[in-house]
DNA sequence: CGTCATTCAATTGTGCACAATAGAGTCGTG
DNA sequence: CACGACTCTATTGTGCACAATTGAATGACG
């Protein structure tokens, strides 16, 4: 009696999908007070680390996301005053995105988020590293295919 | 010199989110010929295993999804002839969902999908089990919080 | 029997993912 | 300079996720 390979749990798809949604939701609760959504938080993480304004393309590269997804997210962040967008003067195709002072202030406010979430997962540091390693290998393997 | 806890990769959020999207996309390519999207495939997986028609609530329980997400997915599956929906006669609040013959035929057509995807991840069986284990523990831990 | 809380699915509204396309701007080549 | 290929962002359209609300149906209780 072998396991049905079409079983919902037998494939990697469902656990990965469900866990991702659950974690997104958990972040959402931690972020709700700041008014950020989870994908908006990811954008801010990148901007907080950047020394200079980034183009939409550079943001997309780091977040593995394209302009069709990023543009509306950036517009909402601009609307809530967390981000500034301006056309590059030297190449007017490019749009430079940077955190506003209000956006930078959020960085302090949200400092405890990573630790809170790590504890919510119920996994230890070693296990989190192991998980990140496995996910990273999947990303690599799928990327190679193209 | 410690790692910045706000680094994009240092938190579990981004690797999990990105890997989930990448795997969803990979399934999408494997499923494109059948005309199913990835969430529609998840619904079919559950229906293929069910001996009887399931209510929307039962589907949502297995897929950890609510009617706001499921109803439009089911309507599209109904529109493409893969699924039948009818009100229960004994409790008219319930909608019973079942696979049509065409929906059952897809099961045969899509049998090679799990194996193909497993190989796309580049992980061995042991590692996939390990990954599912870690993801399962996260789900449990987050569920307990409620 | 009538009332009321509960159970269900559907609907509404907001936001994200992504493919395809459009359209402005840039650059190399002749 | 003129032309064509390329780069880059924005837009459009489809589909999913999820919170909140609606409204019908059920069932328990007095």
mmCIF file of C-alpha atoms (C1' of nucleotides) in Angstrom, chain B residues 37 39-40 64 66 68-69 73 76 90-93, chain D residues 14-21 23-27:
data_model
loop_
_atom_site.group_PDB
_atom_site.id
_atom_site.type_symbol
_atom_site.label_atom_id
_atom_site.label_comp_id
_atom_site.label_asym_id
_atom_site.label_seq_id
_atom_site.Cartn_x
_atom_site.Cartn_y
_atom_site.Cartn_z
ATOM 1 C CA UNK B 37 -4.342 27.020 -12.851
ATOM 2 C CA UNK B 39 -5.178 26.687 -7.245
ATOM 3 C CA UNK B 40 -7.660 24.929 -9.514
ATOM 4 C CA UNK B 64 -7.298 26.128 4.324
ATOM 5 C CA UNK B 66 -12.548 30.327 2.580
ATOM 6 C CA UNK B 68 -14.393 34.182 -0.821
ATOM 7 C CA UNK B 69 -11.485 32.470 -2.525
ATOM 8 C CA UNK B 73 -12.384 29.265 -8.470
ATOM 9 C CA UNK B 76 -14.412 28.828 -13.297
ATOM 10 C CA UNK B 90 -31.380 18.064 2.691
ATOM 11 C CA UNK B 91 -29.689 21.331 3.679
ATOM 12 C CA UNK B 92 -30.114 24.006 1.097
ATOM 13 C CA UNK B 93 -27.382 26.168 2.548
ATOM 14 C "C1'" DT D 14 -7.115 37.625 -15.570
ATOM 15 C "C1'" DG D 15 -6.867 35.130 -11.535
ATOM 16 C "C1'" DC D 16 -6.041 34.360 -6.448
ATOM 17 C "C1'" DA D 17 -6.091 35.768 -1.093
ATOM 18 C "C1'" DC D 18 -8.628 37.442 2.406
ATOM 19 C "C1'" DA D 19 -11.508 40.464 5.454
ATOM 20 C "C1'" DA D 20 -16.088 41.961 6.083
ATOM 21 C "C1'" DT D 21 -20.773 41.785 5.107
ATOM 22 C "C1'" DG D 23 -28.825 36.832 3.316
ATOM 23 C "C1'" DA D 24 -30.923 32.437 3.233
ATOM 24 C "C1'" DA D 25 -31.561 28.193 5.802
ATOM 25 C "C1'" DT D 26 -31.353 25.573 9.952
ATOM 26 C "C1'" DG D 27 -32.082 24.250 14.628
#
